CSV table of C-alpha atoms and ligand atoms in Angstrom, one decimal:
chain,number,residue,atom,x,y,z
N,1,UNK,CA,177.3,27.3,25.0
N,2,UNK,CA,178.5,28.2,28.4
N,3,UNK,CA,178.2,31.6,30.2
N,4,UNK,CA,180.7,31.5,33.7
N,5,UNK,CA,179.1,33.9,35.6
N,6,UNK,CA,181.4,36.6,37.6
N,7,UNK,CA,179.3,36.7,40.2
N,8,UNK,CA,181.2,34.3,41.5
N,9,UNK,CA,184.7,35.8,40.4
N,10,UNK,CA,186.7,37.9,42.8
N,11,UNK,CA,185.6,41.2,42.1
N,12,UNK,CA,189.0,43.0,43.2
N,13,UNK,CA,190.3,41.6,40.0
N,14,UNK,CA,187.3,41.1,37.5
N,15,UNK,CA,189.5,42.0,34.3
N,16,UNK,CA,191.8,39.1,35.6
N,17,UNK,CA,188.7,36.7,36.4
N,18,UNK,CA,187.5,37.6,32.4
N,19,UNK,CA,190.8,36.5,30.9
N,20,UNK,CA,191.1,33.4,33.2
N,21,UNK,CA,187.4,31.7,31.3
N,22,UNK,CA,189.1,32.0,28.0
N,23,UNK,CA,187.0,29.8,25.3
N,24,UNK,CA,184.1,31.1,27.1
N,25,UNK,CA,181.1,31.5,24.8
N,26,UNK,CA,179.8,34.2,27.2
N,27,UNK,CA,180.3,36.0,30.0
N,28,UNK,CA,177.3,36.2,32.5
N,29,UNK,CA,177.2,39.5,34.4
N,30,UNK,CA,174.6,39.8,37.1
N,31,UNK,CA,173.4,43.0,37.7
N,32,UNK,CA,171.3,43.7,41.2
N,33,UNK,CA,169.5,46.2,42.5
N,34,UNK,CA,168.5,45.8,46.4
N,35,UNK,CA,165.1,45.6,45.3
N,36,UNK,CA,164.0,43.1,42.6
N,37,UNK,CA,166.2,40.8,44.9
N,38,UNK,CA,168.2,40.7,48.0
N,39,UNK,CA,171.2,41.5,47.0
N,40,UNK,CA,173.6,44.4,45.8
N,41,UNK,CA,176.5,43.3,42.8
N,42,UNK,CA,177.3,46.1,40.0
N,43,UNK,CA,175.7,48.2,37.4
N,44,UNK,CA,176.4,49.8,34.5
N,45,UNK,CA,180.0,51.7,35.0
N,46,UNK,CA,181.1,48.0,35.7
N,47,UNK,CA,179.6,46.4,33.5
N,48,UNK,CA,181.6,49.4,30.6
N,49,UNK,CA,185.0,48.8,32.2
N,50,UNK,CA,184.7,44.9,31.4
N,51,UNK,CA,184.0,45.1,27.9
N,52,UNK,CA,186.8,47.0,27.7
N,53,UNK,CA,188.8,44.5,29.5
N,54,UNK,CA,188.0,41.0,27.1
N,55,UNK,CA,186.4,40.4,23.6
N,56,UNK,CA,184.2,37.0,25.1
N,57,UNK,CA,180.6,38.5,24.4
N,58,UNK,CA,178.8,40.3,27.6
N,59,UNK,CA,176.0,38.8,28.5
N,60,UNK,CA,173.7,40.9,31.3
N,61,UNK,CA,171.2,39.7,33.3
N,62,UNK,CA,169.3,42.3,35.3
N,63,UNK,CA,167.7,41.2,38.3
N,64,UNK,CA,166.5,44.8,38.5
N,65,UNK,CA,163.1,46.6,38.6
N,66,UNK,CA,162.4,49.6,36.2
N,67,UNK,CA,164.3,47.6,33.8
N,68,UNK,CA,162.5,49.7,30.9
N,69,UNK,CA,164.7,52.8,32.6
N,70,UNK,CA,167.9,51.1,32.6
N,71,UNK,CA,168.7,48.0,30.5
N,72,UNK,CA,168.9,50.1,27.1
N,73,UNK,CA,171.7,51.7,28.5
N,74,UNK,CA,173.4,48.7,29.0
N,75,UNK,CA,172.9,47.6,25.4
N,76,UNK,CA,174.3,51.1,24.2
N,77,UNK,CA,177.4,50.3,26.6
N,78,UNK,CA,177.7,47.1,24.0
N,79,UNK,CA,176.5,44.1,25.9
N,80,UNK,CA,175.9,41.7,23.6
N,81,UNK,CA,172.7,40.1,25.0
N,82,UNK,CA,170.6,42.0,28.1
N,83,UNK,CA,167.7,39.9,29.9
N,84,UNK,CA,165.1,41.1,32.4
N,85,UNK,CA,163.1,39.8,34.6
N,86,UNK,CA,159.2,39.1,33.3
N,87,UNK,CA,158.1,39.6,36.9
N,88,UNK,CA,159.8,43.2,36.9
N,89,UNK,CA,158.0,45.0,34.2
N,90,UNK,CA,154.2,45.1,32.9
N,91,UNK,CA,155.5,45.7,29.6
N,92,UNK,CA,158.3,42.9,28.7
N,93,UNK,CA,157.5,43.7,24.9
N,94,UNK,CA,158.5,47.7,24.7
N,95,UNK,CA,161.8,46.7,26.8
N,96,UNK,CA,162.8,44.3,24.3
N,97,UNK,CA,162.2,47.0,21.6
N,98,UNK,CA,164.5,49.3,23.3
N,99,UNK,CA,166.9,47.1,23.7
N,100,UNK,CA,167.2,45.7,20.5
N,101,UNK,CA,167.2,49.1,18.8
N,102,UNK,CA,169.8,50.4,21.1
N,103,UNK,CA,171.8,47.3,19.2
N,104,UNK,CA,171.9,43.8,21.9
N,105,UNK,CA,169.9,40.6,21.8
N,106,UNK,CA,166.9,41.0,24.1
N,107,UNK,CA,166.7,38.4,27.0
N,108,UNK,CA,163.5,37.3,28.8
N,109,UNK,CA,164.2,35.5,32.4
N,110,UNK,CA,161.6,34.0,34.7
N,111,UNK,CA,162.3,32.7,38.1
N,112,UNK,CA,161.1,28.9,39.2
N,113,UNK,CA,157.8,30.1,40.6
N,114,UNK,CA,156.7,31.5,37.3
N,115,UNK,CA,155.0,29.8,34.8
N,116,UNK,CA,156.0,30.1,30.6
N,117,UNK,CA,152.4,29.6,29.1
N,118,UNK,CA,151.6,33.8,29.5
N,119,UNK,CA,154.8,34.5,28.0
N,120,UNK,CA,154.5,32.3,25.1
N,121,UNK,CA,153.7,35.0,22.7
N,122,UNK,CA,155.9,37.6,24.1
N,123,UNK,CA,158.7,35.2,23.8
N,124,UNK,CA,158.1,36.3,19.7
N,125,UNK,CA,159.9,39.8,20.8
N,126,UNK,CA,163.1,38.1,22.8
N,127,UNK,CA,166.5,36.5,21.2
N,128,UNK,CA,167.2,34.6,24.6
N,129,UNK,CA,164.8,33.1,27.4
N,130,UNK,CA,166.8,32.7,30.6
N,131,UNK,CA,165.1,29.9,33.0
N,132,UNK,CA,166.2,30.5,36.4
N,133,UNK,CA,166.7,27.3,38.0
N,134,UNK,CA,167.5,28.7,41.8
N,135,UNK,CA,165.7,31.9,43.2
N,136,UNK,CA,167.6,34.7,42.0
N,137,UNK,CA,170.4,36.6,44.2
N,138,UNK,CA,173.0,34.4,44.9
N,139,UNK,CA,175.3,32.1,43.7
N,140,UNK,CA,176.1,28.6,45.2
N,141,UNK,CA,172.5,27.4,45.7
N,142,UNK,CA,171.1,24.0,44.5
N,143,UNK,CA,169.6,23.5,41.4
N,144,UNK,CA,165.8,23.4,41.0
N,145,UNK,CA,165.3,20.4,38.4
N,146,UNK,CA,161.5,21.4,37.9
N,147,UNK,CA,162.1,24.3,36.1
N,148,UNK,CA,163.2,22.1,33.1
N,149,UNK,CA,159.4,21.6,32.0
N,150,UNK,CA,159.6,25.4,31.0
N,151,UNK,CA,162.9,25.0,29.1
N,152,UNK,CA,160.9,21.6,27.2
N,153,UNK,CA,158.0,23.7,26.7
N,154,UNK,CA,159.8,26.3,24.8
N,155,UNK,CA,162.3,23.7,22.9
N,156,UNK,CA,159.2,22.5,21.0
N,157,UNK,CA,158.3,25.6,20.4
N,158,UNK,CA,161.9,26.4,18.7
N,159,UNK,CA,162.1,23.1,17.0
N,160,UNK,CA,158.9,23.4,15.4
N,161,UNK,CA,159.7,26.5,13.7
N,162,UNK,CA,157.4,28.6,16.3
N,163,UNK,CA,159.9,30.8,18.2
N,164,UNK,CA,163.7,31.4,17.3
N,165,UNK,CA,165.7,32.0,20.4
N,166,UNK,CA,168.3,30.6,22.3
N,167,UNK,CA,166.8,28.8,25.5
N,168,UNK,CA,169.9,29.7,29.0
N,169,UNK,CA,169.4,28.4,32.2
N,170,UNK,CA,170.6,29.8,35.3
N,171,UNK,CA,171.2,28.5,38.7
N,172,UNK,CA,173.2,25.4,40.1
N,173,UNK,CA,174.4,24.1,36.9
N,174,UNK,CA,177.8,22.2,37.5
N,175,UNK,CA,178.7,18.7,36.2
N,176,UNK,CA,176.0,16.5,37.3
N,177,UNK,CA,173.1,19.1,36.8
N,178,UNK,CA,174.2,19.8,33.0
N,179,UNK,CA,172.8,17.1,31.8
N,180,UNK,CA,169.5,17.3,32.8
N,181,UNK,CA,169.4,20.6,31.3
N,182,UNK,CA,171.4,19.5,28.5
N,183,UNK,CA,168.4,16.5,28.0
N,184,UNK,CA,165.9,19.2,28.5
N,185,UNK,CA,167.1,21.5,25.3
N,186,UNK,CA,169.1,23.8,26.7
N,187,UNK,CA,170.8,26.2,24.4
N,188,UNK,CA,173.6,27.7,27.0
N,189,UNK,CA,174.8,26.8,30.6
N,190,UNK,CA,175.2,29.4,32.7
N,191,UNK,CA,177.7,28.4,35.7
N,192,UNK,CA,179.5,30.4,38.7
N,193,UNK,CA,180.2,28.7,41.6
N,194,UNK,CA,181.2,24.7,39.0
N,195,UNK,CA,183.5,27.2,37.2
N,196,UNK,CA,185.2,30.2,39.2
N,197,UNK,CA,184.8,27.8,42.3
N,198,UNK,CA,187.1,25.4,39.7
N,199,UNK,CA,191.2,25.6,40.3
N,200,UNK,CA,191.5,26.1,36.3
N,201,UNK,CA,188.3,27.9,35.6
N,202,UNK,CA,188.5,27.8,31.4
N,203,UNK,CA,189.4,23.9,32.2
N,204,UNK,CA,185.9,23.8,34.1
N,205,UNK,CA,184.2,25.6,31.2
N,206,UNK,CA,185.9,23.3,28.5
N,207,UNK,CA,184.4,20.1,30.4
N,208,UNK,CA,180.7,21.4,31.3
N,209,UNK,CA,180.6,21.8,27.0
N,210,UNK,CA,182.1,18.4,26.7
N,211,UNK,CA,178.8,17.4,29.0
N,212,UNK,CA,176.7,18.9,27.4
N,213,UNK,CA,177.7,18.0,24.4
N,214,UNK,CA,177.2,14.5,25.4
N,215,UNK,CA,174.1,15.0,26.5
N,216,UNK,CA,172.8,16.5,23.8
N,217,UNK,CA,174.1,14.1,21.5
N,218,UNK,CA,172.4,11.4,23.2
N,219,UNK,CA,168.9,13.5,23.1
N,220,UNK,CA,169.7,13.8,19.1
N,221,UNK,CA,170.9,10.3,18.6
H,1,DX5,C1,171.9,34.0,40.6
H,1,DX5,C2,172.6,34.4,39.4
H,1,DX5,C3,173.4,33.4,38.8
H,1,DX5,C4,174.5,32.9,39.7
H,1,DX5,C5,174.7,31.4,39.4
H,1,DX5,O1,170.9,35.0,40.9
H,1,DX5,O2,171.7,34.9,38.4
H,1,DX5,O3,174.0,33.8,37.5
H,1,DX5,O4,175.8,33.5,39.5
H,1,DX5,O5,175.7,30.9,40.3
H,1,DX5,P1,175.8,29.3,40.4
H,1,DX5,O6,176.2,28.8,39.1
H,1,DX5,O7,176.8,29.2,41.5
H,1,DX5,O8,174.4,28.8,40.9
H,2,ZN,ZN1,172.4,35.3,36.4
């Protein structure tokens, strides 16, 4: 699956820069807060206007603290998937409650400094586990290949009938990177810059599948 992430759209013309990634499995919207990162994007009132504007399934990543005050609302809105950050909440578990009984998937991100192992059991709670593979706030940055233990780790997990979620990664993914992911048992592709950076951006998301597809044929061969 692959997520183009609007961060890297232009944002004068988001409904525009939704309908230009048709055949996109998601779309990845990132929502920051100043705080839990360095940066500023978009929040909720955004976030309602663009599922109005396309039917491609929003998926919201909020790189937020208090998320246990505010992602619910964003799975009312109709997101389809909403993931927090681990390192934002002491309580990862009642978040993913709320969320899921306010009617989305519930997401579980961690950034590259943080390990999986304590989150192993929590993961039980979550339909997605996002493993951020650049420190989170901006687009355009290089991707972190050592994060890919974490998304191994969990694979097993998944294959041997011990969790069932989707494993996303997040951060530098373009048309080299994707298949190390891909190798690694990665679910769904998140890409800005490799696809809105592109000059036909549902072309770029139409080849990063056909990578990954490759790749992961290989891994299942
Ligand atoms: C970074 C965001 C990413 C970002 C990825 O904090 O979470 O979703 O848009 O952009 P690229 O694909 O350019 O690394
Ligand atoms: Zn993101």
């Amino acid at each position: 699956m692959i997520a183009p992430s609007i961060l890297s759209a232009d944002f004068a013309r988001l409904g525009e820069e939704a309908r230009a990634v048709r055949g996109a499995d998601w779309l990845h919207v990132d929502v920051m807060d100043a705080h839990f990162v360095p940066n500023l994007t978009l929040g909720l009132p955004v976030v309602q206007s663009l599922l109005q504007a396309t039917d491609i399934p929003i998926d919201c990543h909020l790189m937020i603290e208090n998320p246990g005050r505010w992602a619910p609302g964003y799975a009312e809105a109709g997101a389809y998937n909403v993931t927090i950050h681990a390192e934002a909440t002491d309580d990862p578990i009642a978040v993913a409650r709320d969320i899921r009984a306010a009617g989305a998937h519930a997401g579980l991100s961690i950034k590259p400094g943080t390990p999986i192992e304590p989150y192993l059991e929590v993961l039980r709670e979550f339909d997605t586990l996002l493993v951020m593979s650049v420190e989170p706030g901006f687009g355009g940055q290089s991707f972190m290949p050592e994060v890919l233990s974490k998304a191994r780790t969990v694979r097993k997990l998944v294959d041997t009938g011990h969790l069932t979620l989707l494993v996303e990664i997040d951060g530098g993914i373009n048309a080299d990177t994707i298949h190390a992911a891909a190798e690694a048992g990665v679910d769904c592709f998140v890409a800005g810059s490799a696809v809105y950076g592109a000059s036909d951006p549902a072309l770029a998301v139409a080849s990063l599948r056909a990578s990954a597809a490759e790749s992961s044929a290989h891994l299942h061969a």
